[in-house]
Each structure stands twice: as structure tokens, then as C-alpha cells.
CSV table of C-alpha atoms in Angstrom, one decimal:
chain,number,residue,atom,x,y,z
A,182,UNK,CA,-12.1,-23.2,8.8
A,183,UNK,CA,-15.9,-23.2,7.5
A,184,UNK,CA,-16.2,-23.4,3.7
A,185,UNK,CA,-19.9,-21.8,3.0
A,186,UNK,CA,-21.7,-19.8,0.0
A,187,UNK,CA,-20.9,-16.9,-0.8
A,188,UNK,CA,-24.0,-14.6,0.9
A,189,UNK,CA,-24.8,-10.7,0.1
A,190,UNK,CA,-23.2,-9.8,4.0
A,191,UNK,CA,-19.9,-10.5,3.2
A,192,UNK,CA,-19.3,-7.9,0.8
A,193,UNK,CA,-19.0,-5.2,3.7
A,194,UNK,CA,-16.5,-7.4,5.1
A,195,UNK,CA,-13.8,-5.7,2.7
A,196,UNK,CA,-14.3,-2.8,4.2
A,197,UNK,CA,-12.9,-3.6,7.6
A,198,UNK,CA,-9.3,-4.1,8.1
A,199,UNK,CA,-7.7,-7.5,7.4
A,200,UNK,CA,-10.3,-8.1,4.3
A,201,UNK,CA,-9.4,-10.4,1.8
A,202,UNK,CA,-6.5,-9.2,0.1
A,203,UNK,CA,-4.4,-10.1,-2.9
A,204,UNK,CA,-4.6,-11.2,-6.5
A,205,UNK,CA,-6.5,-13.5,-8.5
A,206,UNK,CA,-5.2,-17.1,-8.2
A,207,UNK,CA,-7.1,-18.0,-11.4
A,208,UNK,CA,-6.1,-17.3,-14.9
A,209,UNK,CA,-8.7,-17.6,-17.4
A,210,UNK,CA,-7.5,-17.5,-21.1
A,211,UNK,CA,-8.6,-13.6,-21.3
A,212,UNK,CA,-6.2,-12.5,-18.3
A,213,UNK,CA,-2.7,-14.7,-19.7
A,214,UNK,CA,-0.4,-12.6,-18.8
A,215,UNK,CA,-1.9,-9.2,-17.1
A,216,UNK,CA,-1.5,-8.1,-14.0
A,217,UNK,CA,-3.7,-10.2,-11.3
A,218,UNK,CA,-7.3,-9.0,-10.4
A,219,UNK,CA,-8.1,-7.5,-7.0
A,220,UNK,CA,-11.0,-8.8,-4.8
A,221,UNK,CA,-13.1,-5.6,-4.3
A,222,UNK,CA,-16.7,-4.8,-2.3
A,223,UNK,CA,-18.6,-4.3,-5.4
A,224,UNK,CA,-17.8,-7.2,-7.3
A,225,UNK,CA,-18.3,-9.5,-4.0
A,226,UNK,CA,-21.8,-8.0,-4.1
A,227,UNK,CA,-22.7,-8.6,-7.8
A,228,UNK,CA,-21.4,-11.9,-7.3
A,229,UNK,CA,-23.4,-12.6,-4.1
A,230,UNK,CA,-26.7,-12.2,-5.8
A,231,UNK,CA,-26.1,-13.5,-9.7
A,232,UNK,CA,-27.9,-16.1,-10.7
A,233,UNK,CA,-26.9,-19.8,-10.1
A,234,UNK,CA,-26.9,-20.3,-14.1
A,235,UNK,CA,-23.6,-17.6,-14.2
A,236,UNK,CA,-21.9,-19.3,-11.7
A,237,UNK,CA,-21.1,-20.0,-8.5
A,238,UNK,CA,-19.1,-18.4,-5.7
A,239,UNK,CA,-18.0,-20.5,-2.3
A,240,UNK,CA,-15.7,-19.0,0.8
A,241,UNK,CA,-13.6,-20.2,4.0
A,242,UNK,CA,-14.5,-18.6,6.9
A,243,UNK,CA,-12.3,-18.4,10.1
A,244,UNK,CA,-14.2,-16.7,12.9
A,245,UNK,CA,-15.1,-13.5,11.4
A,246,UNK,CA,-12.8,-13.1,8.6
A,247,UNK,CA,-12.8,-14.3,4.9
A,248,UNK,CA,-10.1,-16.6,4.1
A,249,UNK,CA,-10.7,-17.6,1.0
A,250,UNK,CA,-12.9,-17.8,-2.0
A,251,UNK,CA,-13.5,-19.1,-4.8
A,252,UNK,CA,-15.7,-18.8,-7.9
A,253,UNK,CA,-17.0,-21.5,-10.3
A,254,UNK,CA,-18.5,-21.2,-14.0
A,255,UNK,CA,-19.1,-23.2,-17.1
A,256,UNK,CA,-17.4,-22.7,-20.1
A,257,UNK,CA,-18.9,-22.7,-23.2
A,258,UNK,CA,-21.0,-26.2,-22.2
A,259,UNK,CA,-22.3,-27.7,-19.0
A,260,UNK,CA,-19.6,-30.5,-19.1
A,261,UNK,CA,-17.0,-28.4,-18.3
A,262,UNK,CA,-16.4,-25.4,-15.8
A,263,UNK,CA,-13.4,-23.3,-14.2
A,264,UNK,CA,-12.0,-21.7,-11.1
A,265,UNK,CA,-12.4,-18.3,-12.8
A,266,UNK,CA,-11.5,-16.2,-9.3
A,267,UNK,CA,-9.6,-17.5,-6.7
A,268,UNK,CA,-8.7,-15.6,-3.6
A,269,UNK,CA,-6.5,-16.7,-0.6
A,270,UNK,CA,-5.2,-14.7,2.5
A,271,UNK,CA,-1.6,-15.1,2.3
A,272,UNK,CA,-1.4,-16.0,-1.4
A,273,UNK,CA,-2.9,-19.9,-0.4
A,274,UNK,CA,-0.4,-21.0,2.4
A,275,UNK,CA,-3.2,-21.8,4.3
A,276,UNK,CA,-6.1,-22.5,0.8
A,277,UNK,CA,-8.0,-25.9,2.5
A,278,UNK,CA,-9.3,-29.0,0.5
A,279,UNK,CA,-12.7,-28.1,1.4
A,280,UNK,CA,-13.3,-24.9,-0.4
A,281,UNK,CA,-12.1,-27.0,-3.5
A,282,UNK,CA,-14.8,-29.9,-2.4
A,283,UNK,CA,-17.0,-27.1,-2.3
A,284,UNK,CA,-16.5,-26.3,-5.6
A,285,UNK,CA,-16.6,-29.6,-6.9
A,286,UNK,CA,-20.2,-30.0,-5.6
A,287,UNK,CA,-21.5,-27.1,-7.1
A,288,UNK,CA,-19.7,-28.4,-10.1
A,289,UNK,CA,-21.8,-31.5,-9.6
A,290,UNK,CA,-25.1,-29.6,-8.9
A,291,UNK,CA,-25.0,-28.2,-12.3
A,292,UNK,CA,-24.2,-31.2,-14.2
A,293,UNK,CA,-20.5,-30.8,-14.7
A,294,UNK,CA,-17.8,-33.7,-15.3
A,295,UNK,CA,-14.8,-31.5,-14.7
A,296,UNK,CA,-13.2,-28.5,-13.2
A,297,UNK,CA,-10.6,-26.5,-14.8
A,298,UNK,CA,-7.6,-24.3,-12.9
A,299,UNK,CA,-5.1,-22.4,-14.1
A,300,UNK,CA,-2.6,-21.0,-11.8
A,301,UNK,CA,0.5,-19.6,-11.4
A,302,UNK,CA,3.4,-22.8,-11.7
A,303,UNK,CA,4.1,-24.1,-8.6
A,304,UNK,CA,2.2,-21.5,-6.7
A,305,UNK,CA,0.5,-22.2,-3.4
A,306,UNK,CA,-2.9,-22.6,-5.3
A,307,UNK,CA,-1.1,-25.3,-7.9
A,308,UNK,CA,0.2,-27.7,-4.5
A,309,UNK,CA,-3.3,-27.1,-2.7
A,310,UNK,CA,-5.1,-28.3,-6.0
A,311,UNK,CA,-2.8,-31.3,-6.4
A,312,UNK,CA,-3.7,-32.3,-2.5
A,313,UNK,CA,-7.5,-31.7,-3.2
A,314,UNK,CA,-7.3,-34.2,-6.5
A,315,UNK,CA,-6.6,-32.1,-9.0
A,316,UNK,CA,-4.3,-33.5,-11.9
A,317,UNK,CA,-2.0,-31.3,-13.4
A,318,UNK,CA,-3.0,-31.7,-17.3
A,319,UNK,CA,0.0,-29.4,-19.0
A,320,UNK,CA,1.8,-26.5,-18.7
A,321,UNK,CA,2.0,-23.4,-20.2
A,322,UNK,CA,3.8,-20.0,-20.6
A,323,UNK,CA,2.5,-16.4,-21.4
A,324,UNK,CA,4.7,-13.9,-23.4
A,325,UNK,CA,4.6,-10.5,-23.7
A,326,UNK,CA,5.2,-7.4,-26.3
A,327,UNK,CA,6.0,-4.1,-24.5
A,328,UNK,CA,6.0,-2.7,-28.0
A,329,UNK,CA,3.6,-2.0,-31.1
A,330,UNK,CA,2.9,-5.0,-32.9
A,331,UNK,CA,4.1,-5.2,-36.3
A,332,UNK,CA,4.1,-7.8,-39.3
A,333,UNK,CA,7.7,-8.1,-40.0
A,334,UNK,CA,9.0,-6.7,-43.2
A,335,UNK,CA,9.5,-9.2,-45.7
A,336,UNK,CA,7.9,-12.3,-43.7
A,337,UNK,CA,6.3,-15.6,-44.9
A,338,UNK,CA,2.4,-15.5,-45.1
A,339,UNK,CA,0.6,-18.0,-44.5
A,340,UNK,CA,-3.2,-16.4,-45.9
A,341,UNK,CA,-4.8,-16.9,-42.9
A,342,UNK,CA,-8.9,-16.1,-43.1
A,343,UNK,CA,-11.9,-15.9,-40.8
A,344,UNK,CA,-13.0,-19.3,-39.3
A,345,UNK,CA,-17.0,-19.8,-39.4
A,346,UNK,CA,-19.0,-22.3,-37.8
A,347,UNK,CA,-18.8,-24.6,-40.8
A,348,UNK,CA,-14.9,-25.1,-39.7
A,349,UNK,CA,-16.0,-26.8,-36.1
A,350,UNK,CA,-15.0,-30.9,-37.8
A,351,UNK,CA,-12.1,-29.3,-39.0
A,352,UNK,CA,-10.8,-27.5,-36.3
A,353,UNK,CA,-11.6,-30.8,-33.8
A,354,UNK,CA,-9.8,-32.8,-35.9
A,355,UNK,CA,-6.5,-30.0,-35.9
A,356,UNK,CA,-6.7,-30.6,-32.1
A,357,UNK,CA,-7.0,-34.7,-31.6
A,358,UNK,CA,-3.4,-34.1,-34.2
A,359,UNK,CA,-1.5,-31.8,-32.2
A,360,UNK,CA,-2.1,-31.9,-28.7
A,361,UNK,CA,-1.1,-35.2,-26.9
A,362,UNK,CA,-3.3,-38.1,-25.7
A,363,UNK,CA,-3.0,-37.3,-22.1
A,364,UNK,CA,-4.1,-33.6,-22.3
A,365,UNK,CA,-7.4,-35.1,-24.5
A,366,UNK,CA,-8.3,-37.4,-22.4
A,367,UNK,CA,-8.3,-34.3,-19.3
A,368,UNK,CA,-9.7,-32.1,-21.3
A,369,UNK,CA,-12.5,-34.2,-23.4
A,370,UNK,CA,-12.0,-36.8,-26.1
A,371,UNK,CA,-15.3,-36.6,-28.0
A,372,UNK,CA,-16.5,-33.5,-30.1
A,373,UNK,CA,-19.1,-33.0,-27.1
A,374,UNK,CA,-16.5,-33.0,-24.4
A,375,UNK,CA,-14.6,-31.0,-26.6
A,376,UNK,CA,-17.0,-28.0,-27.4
A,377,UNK,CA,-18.1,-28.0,-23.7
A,378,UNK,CA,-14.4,-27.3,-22.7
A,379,UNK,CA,-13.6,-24.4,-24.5
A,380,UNK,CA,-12.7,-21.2,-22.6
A,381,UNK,CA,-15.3,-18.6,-22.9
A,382,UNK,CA,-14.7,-15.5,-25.5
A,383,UNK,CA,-13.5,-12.4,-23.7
A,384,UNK,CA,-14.5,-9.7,-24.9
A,385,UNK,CA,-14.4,-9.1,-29.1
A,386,UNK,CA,-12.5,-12.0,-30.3
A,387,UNK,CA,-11.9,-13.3,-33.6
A,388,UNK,CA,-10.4,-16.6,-35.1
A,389,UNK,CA,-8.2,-16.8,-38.4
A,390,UNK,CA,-7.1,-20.5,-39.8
A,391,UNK,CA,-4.8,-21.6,-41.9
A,392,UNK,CA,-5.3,-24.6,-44.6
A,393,UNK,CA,-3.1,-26.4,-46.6
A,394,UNK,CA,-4.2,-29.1,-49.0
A,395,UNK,CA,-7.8,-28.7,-48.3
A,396,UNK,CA,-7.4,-29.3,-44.4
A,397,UNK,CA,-6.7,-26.9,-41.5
A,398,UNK,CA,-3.1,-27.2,-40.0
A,399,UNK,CA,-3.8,-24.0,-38.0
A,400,UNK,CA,-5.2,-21.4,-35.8
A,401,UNK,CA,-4.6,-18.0,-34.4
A,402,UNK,CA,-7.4,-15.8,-31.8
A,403,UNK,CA,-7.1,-13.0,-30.7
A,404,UNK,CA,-9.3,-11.3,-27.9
A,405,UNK,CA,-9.5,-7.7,-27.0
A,406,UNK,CA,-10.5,-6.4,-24.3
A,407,UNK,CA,-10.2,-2.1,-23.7
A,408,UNK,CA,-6.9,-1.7,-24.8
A,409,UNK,CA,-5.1,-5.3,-23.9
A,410,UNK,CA,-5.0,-7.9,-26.4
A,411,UNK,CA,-4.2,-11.4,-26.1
A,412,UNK,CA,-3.1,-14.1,-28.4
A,413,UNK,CA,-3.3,-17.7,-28.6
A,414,UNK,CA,-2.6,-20.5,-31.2
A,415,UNK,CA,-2.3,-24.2,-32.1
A,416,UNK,CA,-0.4,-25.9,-34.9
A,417,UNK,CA,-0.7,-29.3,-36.3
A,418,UNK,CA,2.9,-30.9,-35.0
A,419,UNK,CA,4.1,-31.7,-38.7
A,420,UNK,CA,3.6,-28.0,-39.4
A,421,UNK,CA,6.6,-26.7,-36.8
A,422,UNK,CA,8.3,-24.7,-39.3
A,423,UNK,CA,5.4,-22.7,-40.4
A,424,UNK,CA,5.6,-21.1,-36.4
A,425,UNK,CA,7.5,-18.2,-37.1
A,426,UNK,CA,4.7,-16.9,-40.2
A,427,UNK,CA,2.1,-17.5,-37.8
A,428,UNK,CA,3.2,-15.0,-35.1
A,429,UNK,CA,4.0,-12.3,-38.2
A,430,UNK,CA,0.6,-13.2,-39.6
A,431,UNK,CA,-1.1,-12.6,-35.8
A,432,UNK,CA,1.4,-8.9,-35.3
A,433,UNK,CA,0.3,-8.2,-39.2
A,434,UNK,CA,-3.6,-8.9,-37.4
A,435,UNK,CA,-3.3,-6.8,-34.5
A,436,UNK,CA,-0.8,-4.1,-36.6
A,437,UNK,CA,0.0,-1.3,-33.8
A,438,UNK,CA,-1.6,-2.8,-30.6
A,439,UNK,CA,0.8,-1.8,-28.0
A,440,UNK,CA,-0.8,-3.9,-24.9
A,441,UNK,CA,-0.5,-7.7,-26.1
A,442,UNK,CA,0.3,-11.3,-24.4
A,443,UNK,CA,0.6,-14.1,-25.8
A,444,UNK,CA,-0.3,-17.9,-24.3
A,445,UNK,CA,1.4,-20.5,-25.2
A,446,UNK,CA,0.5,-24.3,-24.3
A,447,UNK,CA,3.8,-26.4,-23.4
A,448,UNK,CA,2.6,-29.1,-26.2
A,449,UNK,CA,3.4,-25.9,-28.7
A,450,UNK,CA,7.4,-25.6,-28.2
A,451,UNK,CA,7.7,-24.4,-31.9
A,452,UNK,CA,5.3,-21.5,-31.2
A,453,UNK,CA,7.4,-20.3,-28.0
A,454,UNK,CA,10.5,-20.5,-29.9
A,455,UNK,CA,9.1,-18.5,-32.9
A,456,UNK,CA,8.1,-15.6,-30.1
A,457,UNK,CA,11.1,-15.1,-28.1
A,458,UNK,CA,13.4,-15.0,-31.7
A,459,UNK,CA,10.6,-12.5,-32.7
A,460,UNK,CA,10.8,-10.1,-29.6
A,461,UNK,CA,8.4,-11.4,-27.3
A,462,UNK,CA,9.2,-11.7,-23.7
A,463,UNK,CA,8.1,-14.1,-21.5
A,464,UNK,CA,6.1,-13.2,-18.5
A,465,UNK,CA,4.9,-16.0,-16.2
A,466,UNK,CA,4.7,-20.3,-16.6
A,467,UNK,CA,1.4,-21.3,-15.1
A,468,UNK,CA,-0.2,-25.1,-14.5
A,469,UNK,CA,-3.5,-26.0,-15.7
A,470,UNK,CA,-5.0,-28.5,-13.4
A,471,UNK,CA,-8.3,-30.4,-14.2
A,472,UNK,CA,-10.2,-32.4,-11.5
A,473,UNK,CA,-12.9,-35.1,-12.8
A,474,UNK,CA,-16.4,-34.3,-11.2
A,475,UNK,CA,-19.1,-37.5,-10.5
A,476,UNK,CA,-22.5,-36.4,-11.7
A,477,UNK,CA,-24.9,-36.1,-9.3
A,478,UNK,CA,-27.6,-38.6,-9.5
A,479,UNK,CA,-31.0,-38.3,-8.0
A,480,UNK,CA,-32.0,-41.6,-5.9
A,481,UNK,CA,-35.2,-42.8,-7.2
A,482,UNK,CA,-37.7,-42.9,-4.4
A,483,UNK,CA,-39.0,-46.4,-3.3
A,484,UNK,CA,-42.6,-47.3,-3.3
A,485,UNK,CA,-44.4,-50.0,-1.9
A,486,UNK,CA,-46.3,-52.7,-4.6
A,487,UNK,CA,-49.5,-54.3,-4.6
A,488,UNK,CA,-50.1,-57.6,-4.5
């Protein structure tokens, strides 16, 4: 198989039969728990011709047929990127090391240190990233409401309010508490690394926090999108108890949303417990994998001296 770019001709290719089929390997935080994207003509077209600054896009070939392909992007710094689409004929069996070589050098082209993937648990895509040097960083588990959020009656509160840019110190500080030393040092240990590795908004999204004693022991997002919704959170680990106020305070936010899923990293246990006594069901485990990137260094050109 030939790993290549992604060039404008291949779009047509989904019109013929035995195009690239299937779902969307690649869960980015916006798509926890919906139903997988489909690889269509249009959007290999749009892809084929966006600029290099959006992203990049990289496919196996074998003979005449797509195999595979993936995309790459930054997230909200050039530190850090992700898989954000990941495309396989026969859901990965046959997903090669190259195309994920491939997409550590464009990674490396635009001044990245690491690539992020998150995939379905011990999916083909999760093996054939753990073979190409990808290190599994943590798990985590989406959950889902088939029914209109509501705050329930009655419930603790814990006064959540709008989180500005002032907050940033705080909220980095929240995060080197309660998520473990092994996951940090993945994902980014200084407030640089940090800030570069955060997913993308999607769509309108807004951020509540909740303090205690002057210092912020919590967090809740939520990013619409059309009519889905999804959720995610963090709490400091000595705040465990306060889990169950947090999910009222986040149905109380998003009061009569119907569509809504939930993601939930495997360092928050308390948080998955306070969903599934509160209704929630869970939908799918995924792995999110992180591979380290070498910069790319230009070698300085040699010159002759003068005596």
C-alpha cells in the first residue's frame, strides 16, 4: 500500500463502487457519543484544496482504490494536533503504520510535538495506533440522555457562573490537581503545553465554574451544535461528593435539550457514577492515544571560510 496526500482526483473516486466506506474512526470532543461521520465526495473535495494552515489530509492507496485516510489539525495551539477523521476500508483490519508516519510528518512540518487520537476502545484503529507508537494516555466513556434534560427537583446547587479569560491560572491549576501525573505529562505539563492541547470549540460552547474558598474546584462545558449537545466536566479529586450537583447544575443549564451526551474521562469515576444514578446511559468506552512528534529542524547549510 502507498500512503500519499490527499489530491483534488480522489474525490470522484467515491463515486465508483468499492469507495471508501464506513464511519469516522476519530472522535473529537464535539462528536462523544453521536453516531460516526460518513466519508462523502464533497467533503473529500473541500478537504483536497484547504489550506495547509486548517489541516492536513494523508491516504493509502492500493492500486486504484482508497484504503485509507486520514486527517490532521491543530488544536487550539501549534504544539498539539489530532486525528480529527479517520477512515479505513474494513473498519482498520488492514490501517498500515505508514499512513500514521504520514501523519506524524505533517505533524512535524507544522511545528507540532504531539498527535492526539481518540478511538473507539479496543477498536482496530486503537491496536494499529499502539503498533505505529502511539501510547494509550487514558480512557474514557460517553453517556447518553434519550430524554429532556432537567435540573432535578429539589437538588444541591453548586452556583456555577461564566468562566472568562481572567480564570485561565485558575482553571490550569484545577487540572495539574485532578488529573494524574501520567496523563500530564502526555498531554502537556506547562501552561503552554497545556493551552496548545485543548480540543477545539465546536460549535457555540460555553464554560461555567464552580469555586469554593476563593479557588475553582470545578468545571462544566457544554457545546451545541444544531440540535445535539454535548457535555463534559472535571472536578478537583477532594471534591467527589459534589458530582452529583454538578450534573443537576449542567441538566438545569441545558433545561429541555432532548439530544445530549456526555464524556467522561476515566480519571473522573465520581462523575460517571453521578450520571448513570441520574439516568444517563452509557453509550461507548473509547482510548485516547497520544504519540510524541520530533520537531523538524532545518540543517544549517555549510559554507566554506576564508583564510
Amino acid at each position: 500500500m502507498r500512503v500519499r496526500s490527499l489530491h483534488p482526483l480522489d474525490a470522484p473516486r467515491q463515486l465508483l463502487p468499492g469507495r471508501l466506506a464506513g464511519e469516522n474512526l476519530a472522535i473529537v470532543r464535539g462528536q462523544a457519543g453521536r453516531a460516526g461521520e460518513r466519508l462523502t465526495p464533497a467533503r473529500m473535495a473541500r478537504r483536497s484544496i484547504a489550506p495547509r494552515s486548517v489541516g492536513r489530509a494523508v491516504v493509502g492507496v492500493d492500486g486504484a482504490a482508497l484504503d485509507t485516510l486520514a486527517e490532521v489539525r491543530p488544536r487550539s495551539g501549534p504544539r498539539s494536533w489530532e486525528v480529527s477523521r479517520l477512515f479505513a476500508r474494513d473498519d482498520g483490519e488492514r490501517m498500515p503504520q505508514a499512513l500514521f508516519d504520514a501523519c506524524a510528518s505533517c505533524v512535524a512540518e507544522g511545528g507540532g510535538e504531539r498527535l492526539f487520537l481518540r478511538t473507539p476502545l479496543d477498536g482496530e484503529a486503537d491496536r494499529a495506533a499502539q503498533r505505529a507508537e502511539f501510547a494509550r494516555a487514558h480512557l474514557g466513556e460517553a453517556y447518553r440522555s434519550e430524554r429532556p434534560l432537567r435540573a432535578g427537583a429539589g437538588g444541591a446547587s453548586l452556583l456555577l457562573r461564566p468562566a472568562l479569560p481572567s480564570d485561565e491560572q485558575a482553571l490550569f491549576r484545577l487540572y495539574n490537581a485532578a488529573v494524574p501525573a501520567s496523563v500530564r505529562s502526555a498531554a502537556g505539563l506547562t501552561l503552554d503545553q497545556w493551552r496548545d492541547s485543548q480540543e477545539r470549540a465546536w460549535g457555540e460552547e460555553r464554560t461555567y465554574l464552580w469555586e469554593e474558598g476563593g479557588q475553582v474546584r470545578g468545571w462544566a462545558r457544554l457545546a451545541h451544535q444544531g440540535e445535539d449537545l454535548v457535555i463534559d466536566a472535571l472536578l478537583h479529586p477532594d471534591e467527589t461528593a459534589a458530582a452529583p450537583a454538578l450534573v443537576g447544575d449542567a441538566a438545569r443549564l441545558a433545561w429541555g435539550h432532548e439530544r445530549a451526551a456526555w464524556a467522561v474521562e476515566g480519571h473522573q469515576p465520581a462523575l460517571a457514577l453521578a450520571l448513570k444514578r441520574a439516568g444517563w446511559e452509557l453509550g461507548a468506552a473509547y482510548s485516547v492515544l497520544v504519540r510524541p512528534v520530533a520537531k523538524r529542524v532545518d540543517e544549517p547549510a555549510m559554507a566554506l571560510a576564508r583564510a
